[in-house]
């Protein structure tokens, strides 16, 4: 069945990815993401691909038929939830071929990295100095910079080379959830159009809280 990409709804549950016709709810394709265990998936649709971050992996699927284009195991990021966004190429810049590829920004386990959208190769990695090993949150600031929140700290990072422009500790609290949520006027306008986002649909935060509660329960059980 052929369908316009504008009518596709991509969703995830129980570690699988589905594409539905949002007009009548019929299923167009399904991907089992072989080799990646059940987890909370972050999704981002851009151009002809849907990008999935789950359990320390980043996978790109063809938006039309669901076939896997590439995957990256994100070495050094563990097997945790993944924050994800895809930049829009700056038309004023270009490569030797005259076309600039979008950059995929992923963050997990206290790190953030940029990958090429066409092949999934890592362009750069930033260890978010002194940010700990929490799940970072990310929002696009401009075509060249991304804002990252992690471990009660904020970072502004250059998308092209991964270098930290500035960093700021925003809290000295010793207790409480260290997941950072952020909003700018532009990011809120974008969320109002797509009606979804990590900061207003806290699925990742809920997953982290669930893990912490289980860990605390196990600790009490052996006391």
JSON list of C-alpha atoms in Angstrom, two decimals, residues 51-168:
[
{"chain": "A", "resi": 51, "resn": "UNK", "atom": "CA", "xyz": [14.96, 7.84, 13.74]},
{"chain": "A", "resi": 52, "resn": "UNK", "atom": "CA", "xyz": [14.54, 5.67, 16.84]},
{"chain": "A", "resi": 53, "resn": "UNK", "atom": "CA", "xyz": [16.54, 5.92, 20.04]},
{"chain": "A", "resi": 54, "resn": "UNK", "atom": "CA", "xyz": [16.15, 2.98, 22.41]},
{"chain": "A", "resi": 55, "resn": "UNK", "atom": "CA", "xyz": [18.29, 1.18, 24.99]},
{"chain": "A", "resi": 56, "resn": "UNK", "atom": "CA", "xyz": [21.52, 2.85, 23.90]},
{"chain": "A", "resi": 57, "resn": "UNK", "atom": "CA", "xyz": [20.91, 2.34, 20.16]},
{"chain": "A", "resi": 58, "resn": "UNK", "atom": "CA", "xyz": [20.04, 4.73, 17.37]},
{"chain": "A", "resi": 59, "resn": "UNK", "atom": "CA", "xyz": [18.30, 3.24, 14.34]},
{"chain": "A", "resi": 60, "resn": "UNK", "atom": "CA", "xyz": [17.18, 4.89, 11.10]},
{"chain": "A", "resi": 61, "resn": "UNK", "atom": "CA", "xyz": [14.26, 3.31, 9.22]},
{"chain": "A", "resi": 62, "resn": "UNK", "atom": "CA", "xyz": [12.91, 4.15, 5.80]},
{"chain": "A", "resi": 63, "resn": "UNK", "atom": "CA", "xyz": [9.76, 6.13, 6.46]},
{"chain": "A", "resi": 64, "resn": "UNK", "atom": "CA", "xyz": [7.83, 4.61, 3.55]},
{"chain": "A", "resi": 65, "resn": "UNK", "atom": "CA", "xyz": [8.43, 0.88, 4.07]},
{"chain": "A", "resi": 66, "resn": "UNK", "atom": "CA", "xyz": [10.04, 0.57, 7.53]},
{"chain": "A", "resi": 67, "resn": "UNK", "atom": "CA", "xyz": [13.22, -1.09, 6.24]},
{"chain": "A", "resi": 68, "resn": "UNK", "atom": "CA", "xyz": [16.34, -0.45, 8.33]},
{"chain": "A", "resi": 69, "resn": "UNK", "atom": "CA", "xyz": [18.72, 2.04, 6.70]},
{"chain": "A", "resi": 70, "resn": "UNK", "atom": "CA", "xyz": [21.43, 2.00, 9.38]},
{"chain": "A", "resi": 71, "resn": "UNK", "atom": "CA", "xyz": [22.00, 1.59, 13.10]},
{"chain": "A", "resi": 72, "resn": "UNK", "atom": "CA", "xyz": [24.60, 2.79, 15.58]},
{"chain": "A", "resi": 73, "resn": "UNK", "atom": "CA", "xyz": [25.19, 1.13, 18.95]},
{"chain": "A", "resi": 74, "resn": "UNK", "atom": "CA", "xyz": [26.35, 4.45, 20.48]},
{"chain": "A", "resi": 75, "resn": "UNK", "atom": "CA", "xyz": [29.45, 3.06, 22.16]},
{"chain": "A", "resi": 76, "resn": "UNK", "atom": "CA", "xyz": [29.99, 4.37, 25.67]},
{"chain": "A", "resi": 77, "resn": "UNK", "atom": "CA", "xyz": [26.37, 5.35, 26.22]},
{"chain": "A", "resi": 78, "resn": "UNK", "atom": "CA", "xyz": [25.26, 2.16, 27.94]},
{"chain": "A", "resi": 79, "resn": "UNK", "atom": "CA", "xyz": [21.80, 0.65, 27.42]},
{"chain": "A", "resi": 80, "resn": "UNK", "atom": "CA", "xyz": [19.59, 3.49, 28.54]},
{"chain": "A", "resi": 81, "resn": "UNK", "atom": "CA", "xyz": [16.90, 5.80, 27.19]},
{"chain": "A", "resi": 82, "resn": "UNK", "atom": "CA", "xyz": [18.00, 8.12, 24.39]},
{"chain": "A", "resi": 83, "resn": "UNK", "atom": "CA", "xyz": [17.08, 11.76, 23.79]},
{"chain": "A", "resi": 84, "resn": "UNK", "atom": "CA", "xyz": [16.94, 12.55, 20.09]},
{"chain": "A", "resi": 85, "resn": "UNK", "atom": "CA", "xyz": [16.47, 15.34, 17.56]},
{"chain": "A", "resi": 86, "resn": "UNK", "atom": "CA", "xyz": [17.45, 16.00, 13.94]},
{"chain": "A", "resi": 87, "resn": "UNK", "atom": "CA", "xyz": [18.67, 19.38, 12.75]},
{"chain": "A", "resi": 88, "resn": "UNK", "atom": "CA", "xyz": [17.52, 21.17, 9.63]},
{"chain": "A", "resi": 89, "resn": "UNK", "atom": "CA", "xyz": [20.42, 21.85, 7.25]},
{"chain": "A", "resi": 90, "resn": "UNK", "atom": "CA", "xyz": [21.40, 25.49, 6.86]},
{"chain": "A", "resi": 91, "resn": "UNK", "atom": "CA", "xyz": [20.78, 26.35, 3.18]},
{"chain": "A", "resi": 92, "resn": "UNK", "atom": "CA", "xyz": [23.52, 28.99, 3.32]},
{"chain": "A", "resi": 93, "resn": "UNK", "atom": "CA", "xyz": [26.11, 26.30, 4.07]},
{"chain": "A", "resi": 94, "resn": "UNK", "atom": "CA", "xyz": [27.06, 23.28, 2.02]},
{"chain": "A", "resi": 95, "resn": "UNK", "atom": "CA", "xyz": [29.50, 20.47, 1.48]},
{"chain": "A", "resi": 96, "resn": "UNK", "atom": "CA", "xyz": [31.78, 19.91, -1.48]},
{"chain": "A", "resi": 97, "resn": "UNK", "atom": "CA", "xyz": [28.78, 18.50, -3.33]},
{"chain": "A", "resi": 98, "resn": "UNK", "atom": "CA", "xyz": [26.79, 21.63, -2.58]},
{"chain": "A", "resi": 99, "resn": "UNK", "atom": "CA", "xyz": [24.39, 19.86, -0.21]},
{"chain": "A", "resi": 100, "resn": "UNK", "atom": "CA", "xyz": [24.62, 19.86, 3.57]},
{"chain": "A", "resi": 101, "resn": "UNK", "atom": "CA", "xyz": [23.33, 16.80, 5.41]},
{"chain": "A", "resi": 102, "resn": "UNK", "atom": "CA", "xyz": [21.21, 17.08, 8.53]},
{"chain": "A", "resi": 103, "resn": "UNK", "atom": "CA", "xyz": [22.90, 16.20, 11.82]},
{"chain": "A", "resi": 104, "resn": "UNK", "atom": "CA", "xyz": [21.26, 13.76, 14.21]},
{"chain": "A", "resi": 105, "resn": "UNK", "atom": "CA", "xyz": [21.79, 14.76, 17.84]},
{"chain": "A", "resi": 106, "resn": "UNK", "atom": "CA", "xyz": [21.48, 11.98, 20.42]},
{"chain": "A", "resi": 107, "resn": "UNK", "atom": "CA", "xyz": [22.07, 12.02, 24.15]},
{"chain": "A", "resi": 108, "resn": "UNK", "atom": "CA", "xyz": [22.19, 9.28, 26.76]},
{"chain": "A", "resi": 109, "resn": "UNK", "atom": "CA", "xyz": [24.07, 8.30, 29.92]},
{"chain": "A", "resi": 110, "resn": "UNK", "atom": "CA", "xyz": [25.53, 11.76, 30.45]},
{"chain": "A", "resi": 111, "resn": "UNK", "atom": "CA", "xyz": [26.87, 12.17, 26.92]},
{"chain": "A", "resi": 112, "resn": "UNK", "atom": "CA", "xyz": [25.73, 13.80, 23.68]},
{"chain": "A", "resi": 113, "resn": "UNK", "atom": "CA", "xyz": [26.94, 13.16, 20.15]},
{"chain": "A", "resi": 114, "resn": "UNK", "atom": "CA", "xyz": [26.26, 14.21, 16.58]},
{"chain": "A", "resi": 115, "resn": "UNK", "atom": "CA", "xyz": [25.84, 11.73, 13.73]},
{"chain": "A", "resi": 116, "resn": "UNK", "atom": "CA", "xyz": [25.42, 12.03, 9.98]},
{"chain": "A", "resi": 117, "resn": "UNK", "atom": "CA", "xyz": [21.81, 11.52, 8.95]},
{"chain": "A", "resi": 118, "resn": "UNK", "atom": "CA", "xyz": [22.68, 9.60, 5.78]},
{"chain": "A", "resi": 119, "resn": "UNK", "atom": "CA", "xyz": [25.00, 6.94, 7.25]},
{"chain": "A", "resi": 120, "resn": "UNK", "atom": "CA", "xyz": [24.83, 7.19, 11.05]},
{"chain": "A", "resi": 121, "resn": "UNK", "atom": "CA", "xyz": [28.57, 7.78, 11.41]},
{"chain": "A", "resi": 122, "resn": "UNK", "atom": "CA", "xyz": [29.57, 9.69, 14.54]},
{"chain": "A", "resi": 123, "resn": "UNK", "atom": "CA", "xyz": [30.82, 13.20, 13.79]},
{"chain": "A", "resi": 124, "resn": "UNK", "atom": "CA", "xyz": [31.64, 14.18, 17.36]},
{"chain": "A", "resi": 125, "resn": "UNK", "atom": "CA", "xyz": [30.99, 13.29, 20.99]},
{"chain": "A", "resi": 126, "resn": "UNK", "atom": "CA", "xyz": [30.76, 15.55, 24.04]},
{"chain": "A", "resi": 127, "resn": "UNK", "atom": "CA", "xyz": [31.11, 14.05, 27.53]},
{"chain": "A", "resi": 128, "resn": "UNK", "atom": "CA", "xyz": [29.19, 16.91, 29.24]},
{"chain": "A", "resi": 129, "resn": "UNK", "atom": "CA", "xyz": [31.88, 17.63, 31.83]},
{"chain": "A", "resi": 130, "resn": "UNK", "atom": "CA", "xyz": [30.70, 17.25, 35.44]},
{"chain": "A", "resi": 131, "resn": "UNK", "atom": "CA", "xyz": [27.16, 16.44, 34.29]},
{"chain": "A", "resi": 132, "resn": "UNK", "atom": "CA", "xyz": [27.05, 12.92, 35.70]},
{"chain": "A", "resi": 133, "resn": "UNK", "atom": "CA", "xyz": [25.39, 9.97, 34.00]},
{"chain": "A", "resi": 134, "resn": "UNK", "atom": "CA", "xyz": [21.75, 11.03, 33.84]},
{"chain": "A", "resi": 135, "resn": "UNK", "atom": "CA", "xyz": [19.61, 11.16, 30.71]},
{"chain": "A", "resi": 136, "resn": "UNK", "atom": "CA", "xyz": [20.31, 14.52, 29.03]},
{"chain": "A", "resi": 137, "resn": "UNK", "atom": "CA", "xyz": [17.48, 16.59, 27.60]},
{"chain": "A", "resi": 138, "resn": "UNK", "atom": "CA", "xyz": [18.09, 18.49, 24.36]},
{"chain": "A", "resi": 139, "resn": "UNK", "atom": "CA", "xyz": [16.44, 21.32, 22.46]},
{"chain": "A", "resi": 140, "resn": "UNK", "atom": "CA", "xyz": [17.60, 23.00, 19.28]},
{"chain": "A", "resi": 141, "resn": "UNK", "atom": "CA", "xyz": [18.68, 26.61, 19.83]},
{"chain": "A", "resi": 142, "resn": "UNK", "atom": "CA", "xyz": [19.63, 27.52, 16.26]},
{"chain": "A", "resi": 143, "resn": "UNK", "atom": "CA", "xyz": [20.88, 25.86, 13.09]},
{"chain": "A", "resi": 144, "resn": "UNK", "atom": "CA", "xyz": [24.32, 25.76, 14.71]},
{"chain": "A", "resi": 145, "resn": "UNK", "atom": "CA", "xyz": [23.73, 25.20, 18.43]},
{"chain": "A", "resi": 146, "resn": "UNK", "atom": "CA", "xyz": [21.87, 22.86, 20.76]},
{"chain": "A", "resi": 147, "resn": "UNK", "atom": "CA", "xyz": [21.01, 23.34, 24.44]},
{"chain": "A", "resi": 148, "resn": "UNK", "atom": "CA", "xyz": [21.57, 20.33, 26.68]},
{"chain": "A", "resi": 149, "resn": "UNK", "atom": "CA", "xyz": [20.45, 19.78, 30.27]},
{"chain": "A", "resi": 150, "resn": "UNK", "atom": "CA", "xyz": [22.07, 17.06, 32.36]},
{"chain": "A", "resi": 151, "resn": "UNK", "atom": "CA", "xyz": [22.71, 16.48, 36.06]},
{"chain": "A", "resi": 152, "resn": "UNK", "atom": "CA", "xyz": [21.43, 19.92, 37.15]},
{"chain": "A", "resi": 153, "resn": "UNK", "atom": "CA", "xyz": [23.72, 21.60, 34.61]},
{"chain": "A", "resi": 154, "resn": "UNK", "atom": "CA", "xyz": [23.12, 23.33, 31.28]},
{"chain": "A", "resi": 155, "resn": "UNK", "atom": "CA", "xyz": [25.36, 23.29, 28.22]},
{"chain": "A", "resi": 156, "resn": "UNK", "atom": "CA", "xyz": [25.31, 25.16, 24.93]},
{"chain": "A", "resi": 157, "resn": "UNK", "atom": "CA", "xyz": [27.03, 23.07, 22.25]},
{"chain": "A", "resi": 158, "resn": "UNK", "atom": "CA", "xyz": [28.11, 23.75, 18.69]},
{"chain": "A", "resi": 159, "resn": "UNK", "atom": "CA", "xyz": [26.32, 21.26, 16.43]},
{"chain": "A", "resi": 160, "resn": "UNK", "atom": "CA", "xyz": [29.05, 21.28, 13.77]},
{"chain": "A", "resi": 161, "resn": "UNK", "atom": "CA", "xyz": [32.01, 20.32, 15.96]},
{"chain": "A", "resi": 162, "resn": "UNK", "atom": "CA", "xyz": [30.52, 19.28, 19.32]},
{"chain": "A", "resi": 163, "resn": "UNK", "atom": "CA", "xyz": [32.46, 21.85, 21.33]},
{"chain": "A", "resi": 164, "resn": "UNK", "atom": "CA", "xyz": [30.93, 23.34, 24.49]},
{"chain": "A", "resi": 165, "resn": "UNK", "atom": "CA", "xyz": [30.29, 27.07, 24.08]},
{"chain": "A", "resi": 166, "resn": "UNK", "atom": "CA", "xyz": [29.33, 27.53, 27.73]},
{"chain": "A", "resi": 167, "resn": "UNK", "atom": "CA", "xyz": [28.12, 25.49, 30.69]},
{"chain": "A", "resi": 168, "resn": "UNK", "atom": "CA", "xyz": [26.28, 26.51, 33.85]}
]
